[in-house]
Amino acid sequence: MPELVSTRDPNAEPVPYLDALMSKASHCGLHIPEDASYPQFNRTELDTIATLNFEQLAIVVKTYLTNAAIPYTAQTRLAQRAYDREAFPTTKDGNIAPVQQIVGNLLVQQLSLGPTAAFKDFGLRSLAGEMNYALEREDRHLNILAGTSGDTGSAAEAAFKGIERVNIFMLSPKKGMSPFQQAQMGELSGENVHNLSIVDGSFDDCQKLVKDPTFQKFGAVNSINWGRIVGQLPYYFSGYFQAIEATGGTIGDPVDFVVPTGNFGNVFSGHVARSMGLPIRKLIIATNENNVIHRLVQTGEYYNTGSTITSSPSMDISVASNYERLVYEMFEGDPLLTRGYMREFELGKRVLLQDYGLDKSAFERLNIESGTSTHDDRLKTIDGVRMLTDGELVIDTHTADGVAVAMQRDIEVPTVCLATAAAVKFEASVREAIGRIPERDARFRGLEERVNGSGFVDLPNSQAALEVYLRKFVDADVFTTA
Ligand SMILES: *Cc1c(COP(=O)(O)O)cnc(C)c1O
């Protein structure tokens, strides 16, 4: 398969997969295969890979997509580490991304059995192993600087914990994260993991610090990293095959996926899986009250009206960065048109597909649809799913967003709603919905009390203070001095 180019640069020198993991695409674009063309699995190949276990499936899919950037033996070692029992202690029948039938064609795929109980574990564990492989090959070390307001921080730290060639520095606002999320990160601190709590700073302040030119040479792990998109493919394949089996279908039959969407990374992975020949029919984007993407799909207008805090906070966005990759494809791989469209949005907060020779029918042609939910919808859905499963399944608010959107529609074909987080992460809302909270997994019992606020270093919201702190751990030549 082609190497990776920039969505915004017609003169970009294509880069191989492993290089793309550790560099930024030129002209502030995102990495994407040239012309958004992907290798295809044919029907016979799909029949064959349907029999593989999750680990083997992941190796095959990633080898296809990355043009065997990592040899098979190394892939096997990476997959064993990414998906091991210690990280996923509570699999269902050995599957780490099990699909459960709720009723008829309505299914839920559990993506929150990993170490931090959110689907981000998949993308980040895959990325961490591959980055480490690339660093070993070049005998290099990497310092990562990132910001988080919730799930990304703990998932990245759990993924990179103990990886010797990487130091990870994670900025978070002192106020704003839930006690559970804070405790998850606090518990991971130590060795190569550093938690920096920005006093009097918001998540946006953290992002601003990360983007300061002084820290330009630090590595990034945010959701626009191509390696994270690739690391999210295996569960679509596994989910498809399980859905076919659960509903008595045949491989080749259509399956819809509903994806609780924030930054458009997860749903874009689904789009890539479909582009590789997986018979996904529709991808249905579910948004909460921050419904910029829902409005885009319904009208063709991409309009940043700011964001508000909701009960599914990991989807509280005002821009959806990975949408740019779809734009590049809708514009038939034209980087100048993509750049113009994105620049117009960035400068004026608003852009119309209609001004670029397209309209909302572009989404229809790609079989991408959307829906939205409110806090009330999500609470009712949590309770509804609990009743439909005789109390067995209690979903979180993000998953509820997806299931609510699925239930607003005619469910014509098997429909897999991705469960992007576990209820334990958002217990307050779950209690509001059903009047109780499910028993926690052993590993999460008493977490907040155990950690008790430890594991963070306080820093003022200042570039200079951050630089002084980082210089204690990081070589001088990593800093860009003006
Ligand atoms: C990050 C996150 C999302 C949004 O995923 P995107 O890839 O950014 O669209 C949804 N649900 C949960 C629980 C998350 O942590």
PDB file of C-alpha atoms in Angstrom, residues 178-338:
ATOM      1  CA  SER A 178     -13.438  13.192  37.634  1.00  0.00           C
ATOM      2  CA  PRO A 179     -11.979  11.726  40.863  1.00  0.00           C
ATOM      3  CA  PHE A 180     -11.901   8.284  39.214  1.00  0.00           C
ATOM      4  CA  GLN A 181      -9.963   9.509  36.170  1.00  0.00           C
ATOM      5  CA  GLN A 182      -7.580  11.441  38.392  1.00  0.00           C
ATOM      6  CA  ALA A 183      -6.956   8.387  40.552  1.00  0.00           C
ATOM      7  CA  GLN A 184      -6.357   6.208  37.486  1.00  0.00           C
ATOM      8  CA  MET A 185      -3.604   8.565  36.372  1.00  0.00           C
ATOM      9  CA  GLY A 186      -2.212   9.043  39.859  1.00  0.00           C
ATOM     10  CA  GLU A 187      -1.840   5.306  40.264  1.00  0.00           C
ATOM     11  CA  LEU A 188       0.180   5.081  37.030  1.00  0.00           C
ATOM     12  CA  SER A 189       2.690   7.739  38.031  1.00  0.00           C
ATOM     13  CA  GLY A 190       6.327   6.718  38.537  1.00  0.00           C
ATOM     14  CA  GLU A 191       9.116   5.258  36.369  1.00  0.00           C
ATOM     15  CA  ASN A 192       8.670   6.840  32.930  1.00  0.00           C
ATOM     16  CA  VAL A 193       5.220   8.347  33.637  1.00  0.00           C
ATOM     17  CA  HIS A 194       4.929  11.938  34.872  1.00  0.00           C
ATOM     18  CA  ASN A 195       1.637  13.625  35.797  1.00  0.00           C
ATOM     19  CA  LEU A 196       1.735  17.400  35.790  1.00  0.00           C
ATOM     20  CA  SER A 197      -1.260  19.117  37.254  1.00  0.00           C
ATOM     21  CA  ILE A 198      -1.707  22.638  35.919  1.00  0.00           C
ATOM     22  CA  VAL A 199      -2.991  24.865  38.704  1.00  0.00           C
ATOM     23  CA  ASP A 200      -5.502  27.488  37.565  1.00  0.00           C
ATOM     24  CA  GLY A 201      -5.479  26.023  34.075  1.00  0.00           C
ATOM     25  CA  SER A 202      -8.161  24.522  31.850  1.00  0.00           C
ATOM     26  CA  PHE A 203      -7.764  21.683  29.340  1.00  0.00           C
ATOM     27  CA  ASP A 204      -7.317  24.341  26.640  1.00  0.00           C
ATOM     28  CA  ASP A 205      -4.447  25.850  28.636  1.00  0.00           C
ATOM     29  CA  CYS A 206      -2.812  22.414  28.767  1.00  0.00           C
ATOM     30  CA  GLN A 207      -3.172  22.079  24.994  1.00  0.00           C
ATOM     31  CA  LYS A 208      -1.654  25.512  24.529  1.00  0.00           C
ATOM     32  CA  LEU A 209       1.365  24.569  26.623  1.00  0.00           C
ATOM     33  CA  VAL A 210       1.824  21.339  24.651  1.00  0.00           C
ATOM     34  CA  LYS A 211       1.777  23.291  21.403  1.00  0.00           C
ATOM     35  CA  ASP A 212       4.310  25.896  22.573  1.00  0.00           C
ATOM     36  CA  PRO A 213       7.163  26.083  20.001  1.00  0.00           C
ATOM     37  CA  THR A 214       9.721  25.320  22.746  1.00  0.00           C
ATOM     38  CA  PHE A 215       8.363  21.778  22.927  1.00  0.00           C
ATOM     39  CA  GLN A 216       8.039  21.208  19.196  1.00  0.00           C
ATOM     40  CA  LYS A 217      10.468  18.255  19.200  1.00  0.00           C
ATOM     41  CA  PHE A 218       8.549  16.312  21.814  1.00  0.00           C
ATOM     42  CA  GLY A 219       6.516  13.360  20.526  1.00  0.00           C
ATOM     43  CA  ALA A 220       2.700  13.340  20.385  1.00  0.00           C
ATOM     44  CA  VAL A 221       0.101  10.652  20.990  1.00  0.00           C
ATOM     45  CA  ASN A 222      -3.109  12.560  20.324  1.00  0.00           C
ATOM     46  CA  SER A 223      -5.961  11.051  18.390  1.00  0.00           C
ATOM     47  CA  ILE A 224      -4.782  12.427  15.058  1.00  0.00           C
ATOM     48  CA  ASN A 225      -1.798  10.057  15.157  1.00  0.00           C
ATOM     49  CA  TRP A 226      -2.267   7.645  12.244  1.00  0.00           C
ATOM     50  CA  GLY A 227      -1.090   4.771  14.443  1.00  0.00           C
ATOM     51  CA  ARG A 228      -4.111   5.205  16.679  1.00  0.00           C
ATOM     52  CA  ILE A 229      -6.492   4.983  13.727  1.00  0.00           C
ATOM     53  CA  VAL A 230      -4.763   1.769  12.645  1.00  0.00           C
ATOM     54  CA  GLY A 231      -4.851   0.332  16.185  1.00  0.00           C
ATOM     55  CA  GLN A 232      -8.643   0.694  16.211  1.00  0.00           C
ATOM     56  CA  LEU A 233      -9.228  -1.413  13.075  1.00  0.00           C
ATOM     57  CA  PRO A 234      -9.023  -4.908  14.577  1.00  0.00           C
ATOM     58  CA  TYR A 235     -12.136  -4.551  16.724  1.00  0.00           C
ATOM     59  CA  TYR A 236     -14.267  -3.544  13.747  1.00  0.00           C
ATOM     60  CA  PHE A 237     -13.242  -6.739  11.984  1.00  0.00           C
ATOM     61  CA  SER A 238     -13.810  -8.819  15.097  1.00  0.00           C
ATOM     62  CA  GLY A 239     -17.099  -7.029  15.801  1.00  0.00           C
ATOM     63  CA  TYR A 240     -18.365  -7.650  12.290  1.00  0.00           C
ATOM     64  CA  PHE A 241     -17.613 -11.382  12.386  1.00  0.00           C
ATOM     65  CA  GLN A 242     -19.159 -11.757  15.848  1.00  0.00           C
ATOM     66  CA  ALA A 243     -22.290  -9.858  14.800  1.00  0.00           C
ATOM     67  CA  ILE A 244     -22.742 -12.156  11.809  1.00  0.00           C
ATOM     68  CA  GLU A 245     -22.371 -15.194  14.012  1.00  0.00           C
ATOM     69  CA  ALA A 246     -24.694 -13.881  16.742  1.00  0.00           C
ATOM     70  CA  THR A 247     -27.478 -13.137  14.256  1.00  0.00           C
ATOM     71  CA  GLY A 248     -27.070 -16.261  12.139  1.00  0.00           C
ATOM     72  CA  GLY A 249     -25.912 -14.401   9.044  1.00  0.00           C
ATOM     73  CA  THR A 250     -23.344 -15.121   6.378  1.00  0.00           C
ATOM     74  CA  ILE A 251     -20.090 -13.283   5.855  1.00  0.00           C
ATOM     75  CA  GLY A 252     -20.797 -10.662   3.233  1.00  0.00           C
ATOM     76  CA  ASP A 253     -24.123  -9.659   4.821  1.00  0.00           C
ATOM     77  CA  PRO A 254     -24.417  -5.972   5.769  1.00  0.00           C
ATOM     78  CA  VAL A 255     -23.813  -4.823   9.362  1.00  0.00           C
ATOM     79  CA  ASP A 256     -24.224  -1.245  10.643  1.00  0.00           C
ATOM     80  CA  PHE A 257     -22.014   0.276  13.345  1.00  0.00           C
ATOM     81  CA  VAL A 258     -23.039   3.093  15.686  1.00  0.00           C
ATOM     82  CA  VAL A 259     -20.079   5.069  16.999  1.00  0.00           C
ATOM     83  CA  PRO A 260     -20.164   7.524  19.933  1.00  0.00           C
ATOM     84  CA  THR A 261     -18.115  10.269  18.345  1.00  0.00           C
ATOM     85  CA  GLY A 262     -15.940  13.098  19.583  1.00  0.00           C
ATOM     86  CA  ASN A 263     -12.810  13.764  17.589  1.00  0.00           C
ATOM     87  CA  PHE A 264     -13.926  11.486  14.689  1.00  0.00           C
ATOM     88  CA  GLY A 265     -11.030   9.044  15.244  1.00  0.00           C
ATOM     89  CA  ASN A 266     -13.048   5.953  16.074  1.00  0.00           C
ATOM     90  CA  VAL A 267     -15.573   6.383  13.280  1.00  0.00           C
ATOM     91  CA  PHE A 268     -12.774   7.066  10.812  1.00  0.00           C
ATOM     92  CA  SER A 269     -11.223   3.717  11.755  1.00  0.00           C
ATOM     93  CA  GLY A 270     -14.562   2.132  10.896  1.00  0.00           C
ATOM     94  CA  HIS A 271     -14.509   3.892   7.563  1.00  0.00           C
ATOM     95  CA  VAL A 272     -11.012   2.538   6.855  1.00  0.00           C
ATOM     96  CA  ALA A 273     -12.096  -1.004   7.812  1.00  0.00           C
ATOM     97  CA  ARG A 274     -14.999  -0.697   5.371  1.00  0.00           C
ATOM     98  CA  SER A 275     -12.706   0.700   2.688  1.00  0.00           C
ATOM     99  CA  MET A 276     -10.582  -2.453   3.117  1.00  0.00           C
ATOM    100  CA  GLY A 277     -13.551  -4.596   2.134  1.00  0.00           C
ATOM    101  CA  LEU A 278     -15.205  -5.325   5.485  1.00  0.00           C
ATOM    102  CA  PRO A 279     -18.946  -5.426   4.623  1.00  0.00           C
ATOM    103  CA  ILE A 280     -20.002  -2.619   6.951  1.00  0.00           C
ATOM    104  CA  ARG A 281     -23.095  -0.998   5.461  1.00  0.00           C
ATOM    105  CA  LYS A 282     -23.677   2.232   7.383  1.00  0.00           C
ATOM    106  CA  LEU A 283     -21.517   4.045   9.898  1.00  0.00           C
ATOM    107  CA  ILE A 284     -23.789   5.984  12.207  1.00  0.00           C
ATOM    108  CA  ILE A 285     -22.228   8.829  14.134  1.00  0.00           C
ATOM    109  CA  ALA A 286     -23.722   9.442  17.577  1.00  0.00           C
ATOM    110  CA  THR A 287     -23.154  12.813  19.224  1.00  0.00           C
ATOM    111  CA  ASN A 288     -24.289  14.326  22.501  1.00  0.00           C
ATOM    112  CA  GLU A 289     -25.472  17.933  22.981  1.00  0.00           C
ATOM    113  CA  ASN A 290     -22.184  19.007  21.368  1.00  0.00           C
ATOM    114  CA  ASN A 291     -23.538  17.989  17.994  1.00  0.00           C
ATOM    115  CA  VAL A 292     -21.315  19.845  15.541  1.00  0.00           C
ATOM    116  CA  ILE A 293     -20.774  16.668  13.505  1.00  0.00           C
ATOM    117  CA  HIS A 294     -24.458  15.726  13.512  1.00  0.00           C
ATOM    118  CA  ARG A 295     -25.308  19.178  12.154  1.00  0.00           C
ATOM    119  CA  LEU A 296     -22.571  18.815   9.548  1.00  0.00           C
ATOM    120  CA  VAL A 297     -23.919  15.492   8.287  1.00  0.00           C
ATOM    121  CA  GLN A 298     -27.497  16.830   8.220  1.00  0.00           C
ATOM    122  CA  THR A 299     -26.740  20.154   6.481  1.00  0.00           C
ATOM    123  CA  GLY A 300     -23.236  20.250   4.993  1.00  0.00           C
ATOM    124  CA  GLU A 301     -22.296  23.121   7.295  1.00  0.00           C
ATOM    125  CA  TYR A 302     -19.317  22.633   9.642  1.00  0.00           C
ATOM    126  CA  TYR A 303     -19.735  25.269  12.311  1.00  0.00           C
ATOM    127  CA  ASN A 304     -17.770  25.603  15.563  1.00  0.00           C
ATOM    128  CA  THR A 305     -20.214  26.998  18.095  1.00  0.00           C
ATOM    129  CA  GLY A 306     -18.089  26.076  21.129  1.00  0.00           C
ATOM    130  CA  SER A 307     -18.724  23.206  23.513  1.00  0.00           C
ATOM    131  CA  THR A 308     -20.525  22.633  26.783  1.00  0.00           C
ATOM    132  CA  ILE A 309     -19.934  20.063  29.522  1.00  0.00           C
ATOM    133  CA  THR A 310     -22.244  17.056  29.332  1.00  0.00           C
ATOM    134  CA  SER A 311     -22.705  13.695  31.024  1.00  0.00           C
ATOM    135  CA  SER A 312     -20.688  12.063  28.208  1.00  0.00           C
ATOM    136  CA  PRO A 313     -17.665  14.353  28.621  1.00  0.00           C
ATOM    137  CA  SER A 314     -15.250  12.418  26.402  1.00  0.00           C
ATOM    138  CA  MET A 315     -17.399  13.505  23.458  1.00  0.00           C
ATOM    139  CA  ASP A 316     -17.509  17.186  24.429  1.00  0.00           C
ATOM    140  CA  ILE A 317     -15.791  18.736  21.444  1.00  0.00           C
ATOM    141  CA  SER A 318     -16.213  21.808  19.303  1.00  0.00           C
ATOM    142  CA  VAL A 319     -14.014  20.587  16.426  1.00  0.00           C
ATOM    143  CA  ALA A 320     -13.526  17.016  15.218  1.00  0.00           C
ATOM    144  CA  SER A 321      -9.917  16.872  14.044  1.00  0.00           C
ATOM    145  CA  ASN A 322     -10.022  13.544  12.232  1.00  0.00           C
ATOM    146  CA  TYR A 323     -12.895  14.693  10.008  1.00  0.00           C
ATOM    147  CA  GLU A 324     -10.154  16.288   7.896  1.00  0.00           C
ATOM    148  CA  ARG A 325      -9.169  12.816   6.679  1.00  0.00           C
ATOM    149  CA  LEU A 326     -12.675  12.275   5.347  1.00  0.00           C
ATOM    150  CA  VAL A 327     -12.610  15.719   3.739  1.00  0.00           C
ATOM    151  CA  TYR A 328      -9.466  14.731   1.830  1.00  0.00           C
ATOM    152  CA  GLU A 329     -11.277  11.671   0.531  1.00  0.00           C
ATOM    153  CA  MET A 330     -14.468  13.589  -0.347  1.00  0.00           C
ATOM    154  CA  PHE A 331     -12.274  15.998  -2.305  1.00  0.00           C
ATOM    155  CA  GLU A 332     -10.796  13.005  -4.156  1.00  0.00           C
ATOM    156  CA  GLY A 333      -7.357  13.350  -2.611  1.00  0.00           C
ATOM    157  CA  ASP A 334      -6.941  17.031  -3.499  1.00  0.00           C
ATOM    158  CA  PRO A 335      -4.671  18.520  -0.782  1.00  0.00           C
ATOM    159  CA  LEU A 336      -5.060  22.132  -1.912  1.00  0.00           C
ATOM    160  CA  LEU A 337      -8.836  21.962  -1.783  1.00  0.00           C
ATOM    161  CA  THR A 338      -8.625  20.234   1.613  1.00  0.00           C
TER     162      THR A 338
END
